[in-house]
Amino acid sequence: GWLENLHPDDRDRTMTRFQSAFDERTAYEIEYRLRHHDGEFRWVLATGIPRYDTDGTFRGYTGSCVDIDARRRNEQHQIFLSEATRILASSLDYHTALTRVARLAAPSEADVCVIHVVDDADQLQREAVESADQDHEHDPVRSFESELEDIVADVTRSGQSRLYSVSAIGCDGDFDDDQRVRRLRQSGFSSAIVVPIVARDRTLGAISLIRARPGRNYDADDLSMAQHLARRAAVAIDNSRLYREAQESARARDQFLAVAAHELRSPLTSMKGFAQLLLRRARKNASGQEWLSPLETIDMQVNRMADLVNRLLDVSRIEEKRLRLILAPADLSQIAV
């Protein structure tokens, strides 16, 4: 009976460790998942020390079994959040980062992970969906898609997290529709967490963690972990969009500078040409001497303006990586401050 209640993934490892301790008559300490009376698997710590008669005959083990599920789950949550944070911080492309986070969440924290993001048109779009079942040949949320979409829409609209658990007798959550509960149960949906992704008081989307197989249902600790994940995702999405907006602003600025500089060069060229023509005439004509100073001032200011325009064009070329550098010898004593 005890062996049948071991988690399938822990069975071989646990039995190998126990058999080794038994053969060597040594103490053991083993962590494994054990099915409880409610059907959920929980982590336990089993310890045992060999027991002997007074004549030294080995009589078995004196042992204990302690529930360490909360500790193990907290450790798992911290490891998951640490890796998710690293992924989200590694790229300004939040589309790729969210897909990688969803792939990390399933199977470590969910059977299915779905991430929705509100696009530029304020429409809720499914950004990523990953399943712990790598052999899925179809959409892993197809069997309960309409119910999930309703939940996600409600969460993004209200900004409030939701925790659902579908049991044999009903659903803990906001579902009061018996038909919907029945559909969820039939689809294999057992428990779910849906949390909003919020940055600067604006909802950017939602993260859904779904358990679609029998086992441990989500609880308040899992909800807290999901909320921490959503906050990290919100920062990543917000930073990505701010960076994109900054790039677009920079491109618009550079385009304006390029257009403005080109538009200014044409009249400046004409002004410079006429100013130099008038200067030559004034220098040749004795009666034009009184205009020399104003015309020289005009010519100097036109040259100054042309230099500023060229600098604007250089800024635009630098941003577009089109600036050409002309190498020439220079006397450092002439340019040293």
PDB file of C-alpha atoms in Angstrom, residues 64-321:
ATOM      1  CA  SER A  64       9.425   8.908  11.363  1.00  0.00           C
ATOM      2  CA  CYS A  65       7.766  10.723   8.492  1.00  0.00           C
ATOM      3  CA  VAL A  66       7.445  14.522   8.596  1.00  0.00           C
ATOM      4  CA  ASP A  67       5.431  16.688   6.214  1.00  0.00           C
ATOM      5  CA  ILE A  68       7.861  19.146   4.560  1.00  0.00           C
ATOM      6  CA  ASP A  69       5.624  20.085   1.650  1.00  0.00           C
ATOM      7  CA  ALA A  70       5.513  23.798   2.510  1.00  0.00           C
ATOM      8  CA  ARG A  71       9.301  24.010   2.717  1.00  0.00           C
ATOM      9  CA  ARG A  72       9.884  22.150  -0.542  1.00  0.00           C
ATOM     10  CA  ARG A  73       7.288  24.169  -2.396  1.00  0.00           C
ATOM     11  CA  ASN A  74       8.796  27.414  -1.116  1.00  0.00           C
ATOM     12  CA  GLU A  75      12.238  26.292  -2.307  1.00  0.00           C
ATOM     13  CA  GLN A  76      10.780  25.359  -5.676  1.00  0.00           C
ATOM     14  CA  HIS A  77       9.023  28.719  -5.938  1.00  0.00           C
ATOM     15  CA  GLN A  78      12.239  30.608  -5.173  1.00  0.00           C
ATOM     16  CA  ILE A  79      14.247  28.640  -7.730  1.00  0.00           C
ATOM     17  CA  PHE A  80      11.549  29.165 -10.346  1.00  0.00           C
ATOM     18  CA  LEU A  81      11.235  32.910  -9.660  1.00  0.00           C
ATOM     19  CA  SER A  82      15.003  33.346  -9.748  1.00  0.00           C
ATOM     20  CA  GLU A  83      15.276  31.706 -13.165  1.00  0.00           C
ATOM     21  CA  ALA A  84      12.194  33.520 -14.487  1.00  0.00           C
ATOM     22  CA  THR A  85      13.677  36.838 -13.358  1.00  0.00           C
ATOM     23  CA  ARG A  86      16.928  36.039 -15.151  1.00  0.00           C
ATOM     24  CA  ILE A  87      15.046  35.236 -18.361  1.00  0.00           C
ATOM     25  CA  LEU A  88      12.903  38.370 -18.208  1.00  0.00           C
ATOM     26  CA  ALA A  89      15.923  40.580 -17.529  1.00  0.00           C
ATOM     27  CA  SER A  90      18.027  39.043 -20.287  1.00  0.00           C
ATOM     28  CA  SER A  91      16.195  40.573 -23.238  1.00  0.00           C
ATOM     29  CA  LEU A  92      14.140  43.601 -24.216  1.00  0.00           C
ATOM     30  CA  ASP A  93      12.141  41.353 -26.542  1.00  0.00           C
ATOM     31  CA  TYR A  94       9.339  40.485 -24.147  1.00  0.00           C
ATOM     32  CA  HIS A  95       7.638  38.218 -26.702  1.00  0.00           C
ATOM     33  CA  THR A  96      10.521  35.745 -26.624  1.00  0.00           C
ATOM     34  CA  ALA A  97      11.077  36.168 -22.886  1.00  0.00           C
ATOM     35  CA  LEU A  98       7.445  35.428 -22.002  1.00  0.00           C
ATOM     36  CA  THR A  99       7.479  32.305 -24.158  1.00  0.00           C
ATOM     37  CA  ARG A 100      10.574  31.081 -22.330  1.00  0.00           C
ATOM     38  CA  VAL A 101       8.980  31.826 -18.952  1.00  0.00           C
ATOM     39  CA  ALA A 102       5.846  29.896 -19.940  1.00  0.00           C
ATOM     40  CA  ARG A 103       8.047  26.980 -20.995  1.00  0.00           C
ATOM     41  CA  LEU A 104       9.796  27.159 -17.618  1.00  0.00           C
ATOM     42  CA  ALA A 105       6.506  27.267 -15.687  1.00  0.00           C
ATOM     43  CA  ALA A 106       5.213  24.117 -17.369  1.00  0.00           C
ATOM     44  CA  PRO A 107       5.980  21.637 -15.879  1.00  0.00           C
ATOM     45  CA  SER A 108       7.705  23.113 -12.797  1.00  0.00           C
ATOM     46  CA  GLU A 109       4.690  25.120 -11.601  1.00  0.00           C
ATOM     47  CA  ALA A 110       1.821  24.070 -13.844  1.00  0.00           C
ATOM     48  CA  ASP A 111       0.558  21.512 -16.307  1.00  0.00           C
ATOM     49  CA  VAL A 112      -0.323  24.360 -18.653  1.00  0.00           C
ATOM     50  CA  CYS A 113       0.878  27.973 -18.601  1.00  0.00           C
ATOM     51  CA  VAL A 114      -0.864  30.619 -20.697  1.00  0.00           C
ATOM     52  CA  ILE A 115       0.214  34.263 -20.916  1.00  0.00           C
ATOM     53  CA  HIS A 116      -2.059  36.920 -22.401  1.00  0.00           C
ATOM     54  CA  VAL A 117      -0.890  40.436 -23.283  1.00  0.00           C
ATOM     55  CA  VAL A 118      -2.911  43.541 -24.140  1.00  0.00           C
ATOM     56  CA  ASP A 119      -1.674  44.753 -27.531  1.00  0.00           C
ATOM     57  CA  ASP A 120      -1.328  48.308 -28.838  1.00  0.00           C
ATOM     58  CA  ALA A 121      -4.973  48.248 -29.917  1.00  0.00           C
ATOM     59  CA  ASP A 122      -6.030  47.378 -26.329  1.00  0.00           C
ATOM     60  CA  GLN A 123      -7.023  43.884 -27.430  1.00  0.00           C
ATOM     61  CA  LEU A 124      -6.226  40.871 -25.267  1.00  0.00           C
ATOM     62  CA  GLN A 125      -4.024  38.457 -27.214  1.00  0.00           C
ATOM     63  CA  ARG A 126      -2.625  35.073 -26.253  1.00  0.00           C
ATOM     64  CA  GLU A 127       1.129  35.642 -26.196  1.00  0.00           C
ATOM     65  CA  ALA A 128       2.362  32.218 -25.077  1.00  0.00           C
ATOM     66  CA  VAL A 129       0.975  28.806 -24.209  1.00  0.00           C
ATOM     67  CA  GLU A 130       3.095  25.901 -23.005  1.00  0.00           C
ATOM     68  CA  SER A 131       2.157  22.463 -21.738  1.00  0.00           C
ATOM     69  CA  ALA A 132       4.004  20.014 -19.520  1.00  0.00           C
ATOM     70  CA  ASP A 133       2.850  17.339 -21.943  1.00  0.00           C
ATOM     71  CA  GLN A 134       5.376  17.700 -24.746  1.00  0.00           C
ATOM     72  CA  ASP A 135       3.412  15.220 -26.868  1.00  0.00           C
ATOM     73  CA  HIS A 136       0.452  17.589 -27.227  1.00  0.00           C
ATOM     74  CA  GLU A 137      -0.665  17.548 -30.844  1.00  0.00           C
ATOM     75  CA  HIS A 138      -3.343  20.183 -30.298  1.00  0.00           C
ATOM     76  CA  ASP A 139      -3.961  23.332 -28.329  1.00  0.00           C
ATOM     77  CA  PRO A 140      -3.559  22.278 -24.663  1.00  0.00           C
ATOM     78  CA  VAL A 141      -6.305  24.665 -23.516  1.00  0.00           C
ATOM     79  CA  ARG A 142      -8.769  23.824 -26.261  1.00  0.00           C
ATOM     80  CA  SER A 143     -10.986  21.733 -23.980  1.00  0.00           C
ATOM     81  CA  PHE A 144     -11.585  24.650 -21.596  1.00  0.00           C
ATOM     82  CA  GLU A 145     -10.642  27.616 -23.794  1.00  0.00           C
ATOM     83  CA  SER A 146     -13.916  29.533 -23.482  1.00  0.00           C
ATOM     84  CA  GLU A 147     -13.923  29.237 -19.687  1.00  0.00           C
ATOM     85  CA  LEU A 148     -10.283  30.338 -19.474  1.00  0.00           C
ATOM     86  CA  GLU A 149     -10.873  33.301 -21.783  1.00  0.00           C
ATOM     87  CA  ASP A 150     -13.764  34.426 -19.568  1.00  0.00           C
ATOM     88  CA  ILE A 151     -11.589  34.186 -16.456  1.00  0.00           C
ATOM     89  CA  VAL A 152      -8.700  36.079 -18.070  1.00  0.00           C
ATOM     90  CA  ALA A 153     -11.027  38.811 -19.341  1.00  0.00           C
ATOM     91  CA  ASP A 154     -12.467  39.214 -15.846  1.00  0.00           C
ATOM     92  CA  VAL A 155      -9.010  39.365 -14.248  1.00  0.00           C
ATOM     93  CA  THR A 156      -7.665  41.950 -16.699  1.00  0.00           C
ATOM     94  CA  ARG A 157     -10.822  44.010 -16.333  1.00  0.00           C
ATOM     95  CA  SER A 158     -10.900  43.948 -12.521  1.00  0.00           C
ATOM     96  CA  GLY A 159      -7.161  43.796 -11.854  1.00  0.00           C
ATOM     97  CA  GLN A 160      -7.834  41.142  -9.196  1.00  0.00           C
ATOM     98  CA  SER A 161      -6.154  37.734  -9.014  1.00  0.00           C
ATOM     99  CA  ARG A 162      -8.264  34.579  -9.105  1.00  0.00           C
ATOM    100  CA  LEU A 163      -7.715  31.132  -7.597  1.00  0.00           C
ATOM    101  CA  TYR A 164      -9.962  28.284  -8.756  1.00  0.00           C
ATOM    102  CA  SER A 165     -10.263  24.686  -7.678  1.00  0.00           C
ATOM    103  CA  VAL A 166     -12.690  22.311  -9.355  1.00  0.00           C
ATOM    104  CA  SER A 167     -13.592  19.318  -7.207  1.00  0.00           C
ATOM    105  CA  ALA A 168     -16.015  16.481  -7.604  1.00  0.00           C
ATOM    106  CA  ILE A 169     -18.707  18.528  -5.881  1.00  0.00           C
ATOM    107  CA  GLY A 170     -18.224  21.980  -7.305  1.00  0.00           C
ATOM    108  CA  CYS A 171     -15.840  24.834  -7.882  1.00  0.00           C
ATOM    109  CA  ASP A 172     -14.158  27.135  -5.398  1.00  0.00           C
ATOM    110  CA  GLY A 173     -14.119  30.517  -7.076  1.00  0.00           C
ATOM    111  CA  ASP A 174     -16.574  32.756  -8.871  1.00  0.00           C
ATOM    112  CA  PHE A 175     -18.287  30.110 -10.973  1.00  0.00           C
ATOM    113  CA  ASP A 176     -21.914  29.669 -10.005  1.00  0.00           C
ATOM    114  CA  ASP A 177     -22.838  28.061 -13.297  1.00  0.00           C
ATOM    115  CA  ASP A 178     -23.237  24.306 -12.716  1.00  0.00           C
ATOM    116  CA  GLN A 179     -22.966  23.600 -16.420  1.00  0.00           C
ATOM    117  CA  ARG A 180     -19.660  25.436 -16.653  1.00  0.00           C
ATOM    118  CA  VAL A 181     -18.302  23.606 -13.603  1.00  0.00           C
ATOM    119  CA  ARG A 182     -19.302  20.326 -15.206  1.00  0.00           C
ATOM    120  CA  ARG A 183     -17.515  21.241 -18.445  1.00  0.00           C
ATOM    121  CA  LEU A 184     -14.388  22.196 -16.536  1.00  0.00           C
ATOM    122  CA  ARG A 185     -14.406  18.945 -14.608  1.00  0.00           C
ATOM    123  CA  GLN A 186     -14.939  16.891 -17.741  1.00  0.00           C
ATOM    124  CA  SER A 187     -12.074  18.666 -19.523  1.00  0.00           C
ATOM    125  CA  GLY A 188      -9.629  17.632 -16.804  1.00  0.00           C
ATOM    126  CA  PHE A 189      -9.279  21.159 -15.409  1.00  0.00           C
ATOM    127  CA  SER A 190      -8.621  20.741 -11.683  1.00  0.00           C
ATOM    128  CA  SER A 191      -7.114  23.994 -10.408  1.00  0.00           C
ATOM    129  CA  ALA A 192      -5.992  27.333 -11.785  1.00  0.00           C
ATOM    130  CA  ILE A 193      -4.432  30.640 -10.845  1.00  0.00           C
ATOM    131  CA  VAL A 194      -4.939  33.715 -13.012  1.00  0.00           C
ATOM    132  CA  VAL A 195      -3.089  36.891 -12.031  1.00  0.00           C
ATOM    133  CA  PRO A 196      -3.054  40.288 -13.762  1.00  0.00           C
ATOM    134  CA  ILE A 197       0.140  41.798 -15.151  1.00  0.00           C
ATOM    135  CA  VAL A 198       0.063  45.408 -13.962  1.00  0.00           C
ATOM    136  CA  ALA A 199       2.606  48.200 -14.428  1.00  0.00           C
ATOM    137  CA  ARG A 200       2.113  51.845 -13.493  1.00  0.00           C
ATOM    138  CA  ASP A 201      -1.577  51.246 -12.720  1.00  0.00           C
ATOM    139  CA  ARG A 202      -2.193  49.822 -16.181  1.00  0.00           C
ATOM    140  CA  THR A 203      -3.123  46.192 -16.823  1.00  0.00           C
ATOM    141  CA  LEU A 204      -0.822  44.757 -19.480  1.00  0.00           C
ATOM    142  CA  GLY A 205      -2.142  41.196 -19.518  1.00  0.00           C
ATOM    143  CA  ALA A 206      -2.495  38.096 -17.354  1.00  0.00           C
ATOM    144  CA  ILE A 207      -0.654  34.901 -16.450  1.00  0.00           C
ATOM    145  CA  SER A 208      -2.614  31.665 -16.073  1.00  0.00           C
ATOM    146  CA  LEU A 209      -1.201  28.614 -14.315  1.00  0.00           C
ATOM    147  CA  ILE A 210      -3.386  25.546 -14.760  1.00  0.00           C
ATOM    148  CA  ARG A 211      -3.352  22.096 -13.259  1.00  0.00           C
ATOM    149  CA  ALA A 212      -5.136  19.773 -15.639  1.00  0.00           C
ATOM    150  CA  ARG A 213      -4.199  16.487 -13.984  1.00  0.00           C
ATOM    151  CA  PRO A 214      -5.163  14.968 -10.637  1.00  0.00           C
ATOM    152  CA  GLY A 215      -2.863  15.965  -7.820  1.00  0.00           C
ATOM    153  CA  ARG A 216      -2.246  18.914  -5.547  1.00  0.00           C
ATOM    154  CA  ASN A 217      -4.486  21.911  -6.084  1.00  0.00           C
ATOM    155  CA  TYR A 218      -3.168  25.450  -5.919  1.00  0.00           C
ATOM    156  CA  ASP A 219      -3.329  27.348  -2.647  1.00  0.00           C
ATOM    157  CA  ALA A 220      -2.504  30.797  -1.248  1.00  0.00           C
ATOM    158  CA  ASP A 221       1.262  30.169  -1.370  1.00  0.00           C
ATOM    159  CA  ASP A 222       1.055  29.346  -5.068  1.00  0.00           C
ATOM    160  CA  LEU A 223      -1.043  32.453  -5.644  1.00  0.00           C
ATOM    161  CA  SER A 224       1.605  34.591  -3.946  1.00  0.00           C
ATOM    162  CA  MET A 225       4.304  33.065  -6.163  1.00  0.00           C
ATOM    163  CA  ALA A 226       2.248  33.767  -9.294  1.00  0.00           C
ATOM    164  CA  GLN A 227       1.741  37.379  -8.227  1.00  0.00           C
ATOM    165  CA  HIS A 228       5.497  37.798  -7.787  1.00  0.00           C
ATOM    166  CA  LEU A 229       5.977  36.370 -11.273  1.00  0.00           C
ATOM    167  CA  ALA A 230       3.382  38.750 -12.710  1.00  0.00           C
ATOM    168  CA  ARG A 231       5.152  41.751 -11.177  1.00  0.00           C
ATOM    169  CA  ARG A 232       8.420  40.694 -12.788  1.00  0.00           C
ATOM    170  CA  ALA A 233       6.685  40.159 -16.127  1.00  0.00           C
ATOM    171  CA  ALA A 234       5.062  43.592 -15.833  1.00  0.00           C
ATOM    172  CA  VAL A 235       8.457  45.257 -15.419  1.00  0.00           C
ATOM    173  CA  ALA A 236       9.824  43.364 -18.429  1.00  0.00           C
ATOM    174  CA  ILE A 237       6.883  44.262 -20.685  1.00  0.00           C
ATOM    175  CA  ASP A 238       6.837  47.873 -19.536  1.00  0.00           C
ATOM    176  CA  ASN A 239      10.590  48.294 -20.026  1.00  0.00           C
ATOM    177  CA  SER A 240      10.386  46.702 -23.463  1.00  0.00           C
ATOM    178  CA  ARG A 241       7.624  49.037 -24.564  1.00  0.00           C
ATOM    179  CA  LEU A 242       9.337  52.092 -23.087  1.00  0.00           C
ATOM    180  CA  TYR A 243      12.502  51.142 -24.954  1.00  0.00           C
ATOM    181  CA  ARG A 244      10.536  50.738 -28.172  1.00  0.00           C
ATOM    182  CA  GLU A 245       8.870  54.119 -27.652  1.00  0.00           C
ATOM    183  CA  ALA A 246      12.261  55.712 -26.976  1.00  0.00           C
ATOM    184  CA  GLN A 247      13.618  54.225 -30.193  1.00  0.00           C
ATOM    185  CA  GLU A 248      10.619  55.461 -32.148  1.00  0.00           C
ATOM    186  CA  SER A 249      11.027  58.935 -30.632  1.00  0.00           C
ATOM    187  CA  ALA A 250      14.712  58.918 -31.522  1.00  0.00           C
ATOM    188  CA  ARG A 251      13.923  57.896 -35.097  1.00  0.00           C
ATOM    189  CA  ALA A 252      11.308  60.646 -35.365  1.00  0.00           C
ATOM    190  CA  ARG A 253      13.796  63.163 -33.965  1.00  0.00           C
ATOM    191  CA  ASP A 254      16.508  62.075 -36.380  1.00  0.00           C
ATOM    192  CA  GLN A 255      14.095  62.226 -39.282  1.00  0.00           C
ATOM    193  CA  PHE A 256      13.049  65.732 -38.260  1.00  0.00           C
ATOM    194  CA  LEU A 257      16.668  66.846 -37.913  1.00  0.00           C
ATOM    195  CA  ALA A 258      17.539  65.461 -41.326  1.00  0.00           C
ATOM    196  CA  VAL A 259      14.562  67.131 -43.002  1.00  0.00           C
ATOM    197  CA  ALA A 260      15.072  70.410 -41.140  1.00  0.00           C
ATOM    198  CA  ALA A 261      18.770  70.486 -41.968  1.00  0.00           C
ATOM    199  CA  HIS A 262      18.167  69.836 -45.653  1.00  0.00           C
ATOM    200  CA  GLU A 263      15.396  72.432 -45.773  1.00  0.00           C
ATOM    201  CA  LEU A 264      17.643  75.014 -44.123  1.00  0.00           C
ATOM    202  CA  ARG A 265      20.621  74.392 -46.381  1.00  0.00           C
ATOM    203  CA  SER A 266      18.857  75.553 -49.550  1.00  0.00           C
ATOM    204  CA  PRO A 267      17.979  79.095 -48.369  1.00  0.00           C
ATOM    205  CA  LEU A 268      21.336  79.390 -46.588  1.00  0.00           C
ATOM    206  CA  THR A 269      23.157  78.565 -49.807  1.00  0.00           C
ATOM    207  CA  SER A 270      21.222  81.293 -51.615  1.00  0.00           C
ATOM    208  CA  MET A 271      21.823  83.798 -48.817  1.00  0.00           C
ATOM    209  CA  LYS A 272      25.538  83.059 -48.789  1.00  0.00           C
ATOM    210  CA  GLY A 273      25.776  83.402 -52.563  1.00  0.00           C
ATOM    211  CA  PHE A 274      24.014  86.781 -52.624  1.00  0.00           C
ATOM    212  CA  ALA A 275      25.975  88.036 -49.589  1.00  0.00           C
ATOM    213  CA  GLN A 276      29.299  87.210 -51.250  1.00  0.00           C
ATOM    214  CA  LEU A 277      28.149  88.805 -54.526  1.00  0.00           C
ATOM    215  CA  LEU A 278      27.225  92.018 -52.729  1.00  0.00           C
ATOM    216  CA  LEU A 279      30.520  91.953 -50.819  1.00  0.00           C
ATOM    217  CA  ARG A 280      32.530  91.760 -54.027  1.00  0.00           C
ATOM    218  CA  ARG A 281      30.596  94.687 -55.528  1.00  0.00           C
ATOM    219  CA  ALA A 282      30.936  96.763 -52.356  1.00  0.00           C
ATOM    220  CA  ARG A 283      34.694  96.238 -52.283  1.00  0.00           C
ATOM    221  CA  LYS A 284      35.026  97.328 -55.913  1.00  0.00           C
ATOM    222  CA  ASN A 285      32.791 100.376 -55.560  1.00  0.00           C
ATOM    223  CA  ALA A 286      33.929 103.273 -53.396  1.00  0.00           C
ATOM    224  CA  SER A 287      30.328 104.228 -52.630  1.00  0.00           C
ATOM    225  CA  GLY A 288      29.684 100.730 -51.250  1.00  0.00           C
ATOM    226  CA  GLN A 289      32.237 100.897 -48.442  1.00  0.00           C
ATOM    227  CA  GLU A 290      29.559 101.734 -45.884  1.00  0.00           C
ATOM    228  CA  TRP A 291      27.896  98.348 -46.633  1.00  0.00           C
ATOM    229  CA  LEU A 292      31.021  96.271 -46.115  1.00  0.00           C
ATOM    230  CA  SER A 293      30.602  95.795 -42.366  1.00  0.00           C
ATOM    231  CA  PRO A 294      26.890  94.775 -42.493  1.00  0.00           C
ATOM    232  CA  LEU A 295      27.531  92.451 -45.437  1.00  0.00           C
ATOM    233  CA  GLU A 296      30.513  90.834 -43.712  1.00  0.00           C
ATOM    234  CA  THR A 297      28.337  90.307 -40.633  1.00  0.00           C
ATOM    235  CA  ILE A 298      25.654  88.670 -42.784  1.00  0.00           C
ATOM    236  CA  ASP A 299      28.260  86.433 -44.440  1.00  0.00           C
ATOM    237  CA  MET A 300      29.735  85.439 -41.073  1.00  0.00           C
ATOM    238  CA  GLN A 301      26.314  84.597 -39.600  1.00  0.00           C
ATOM    239  CA  VAL A 302      25.366  82.587 -42.687  1.00  0.00           C
ATOM    240  CA  ASN A 303      28.595  80.586 -42.316  1.00  0.00           C
ATOM    241  CA  ARG A 304      27.827  80.037 -38.651  1.00  0.00           C
ATOM    242  CA  MET A 305      24.304  78.868 -39.457  1.00  0.00           C
ATOM    243  CA  ALA A 306      25.626  76.548 -42.176  1.00  0.00           C
ATOM    244  CA  ASP A 307      28.045  75.026 -39.655  1.00  0.00           C
ATOM    245  CA  LEU A 308      25.179  74.392 -37.211  1.00  0.00           C
ATOM    246  CA  VAL A 309      23.136  72.764 -39.972  1.00  0.00           C
ATOM    247  CA  ASN A 310      26.065  70.512 -40.866  1.00  0.00           C
ATOM    248  CA  ARG A 311      26.362  69.497 -37.227  1.00  0.00           C
ATOM    249  CA  LEU A 312      22.674  68.618 -37.174  1.00  0.00           C
ATOM    250  CA  LEU A 313      23.236  66.456 -40.221  1.00  0.00           C
ATOM    251  CA  ASP A 314      26.210  64.818 -38.493  1.00  0.00           C
ATOM    252  CA  VAL A 315      24.000  63.933 -35.500  1.00  0.00           C
ATOM    253  CA  SER A 316      21.507  62.335 -37.863  1.00  0.00           C
ATOM    254  CA  ARG A 317      24.276  60.437 -39.662  1.00  0.00           C
ATOM    255  CA  ILE A 318      25.725  59.209 -36.356  1.00  0.00           C
ATOM    256  CA  GLU A 319      22.338  57.847 -35.248  1.00  0.00           C
ATOM    257  CA  GLU A 320      21.904  56.142 -38.611  1.00  0.00           C
ATOM    258  CA  LYS A 321      25.536  54.947 -38.544  1.00  0.00           C
TER     259      LYS A 321
END
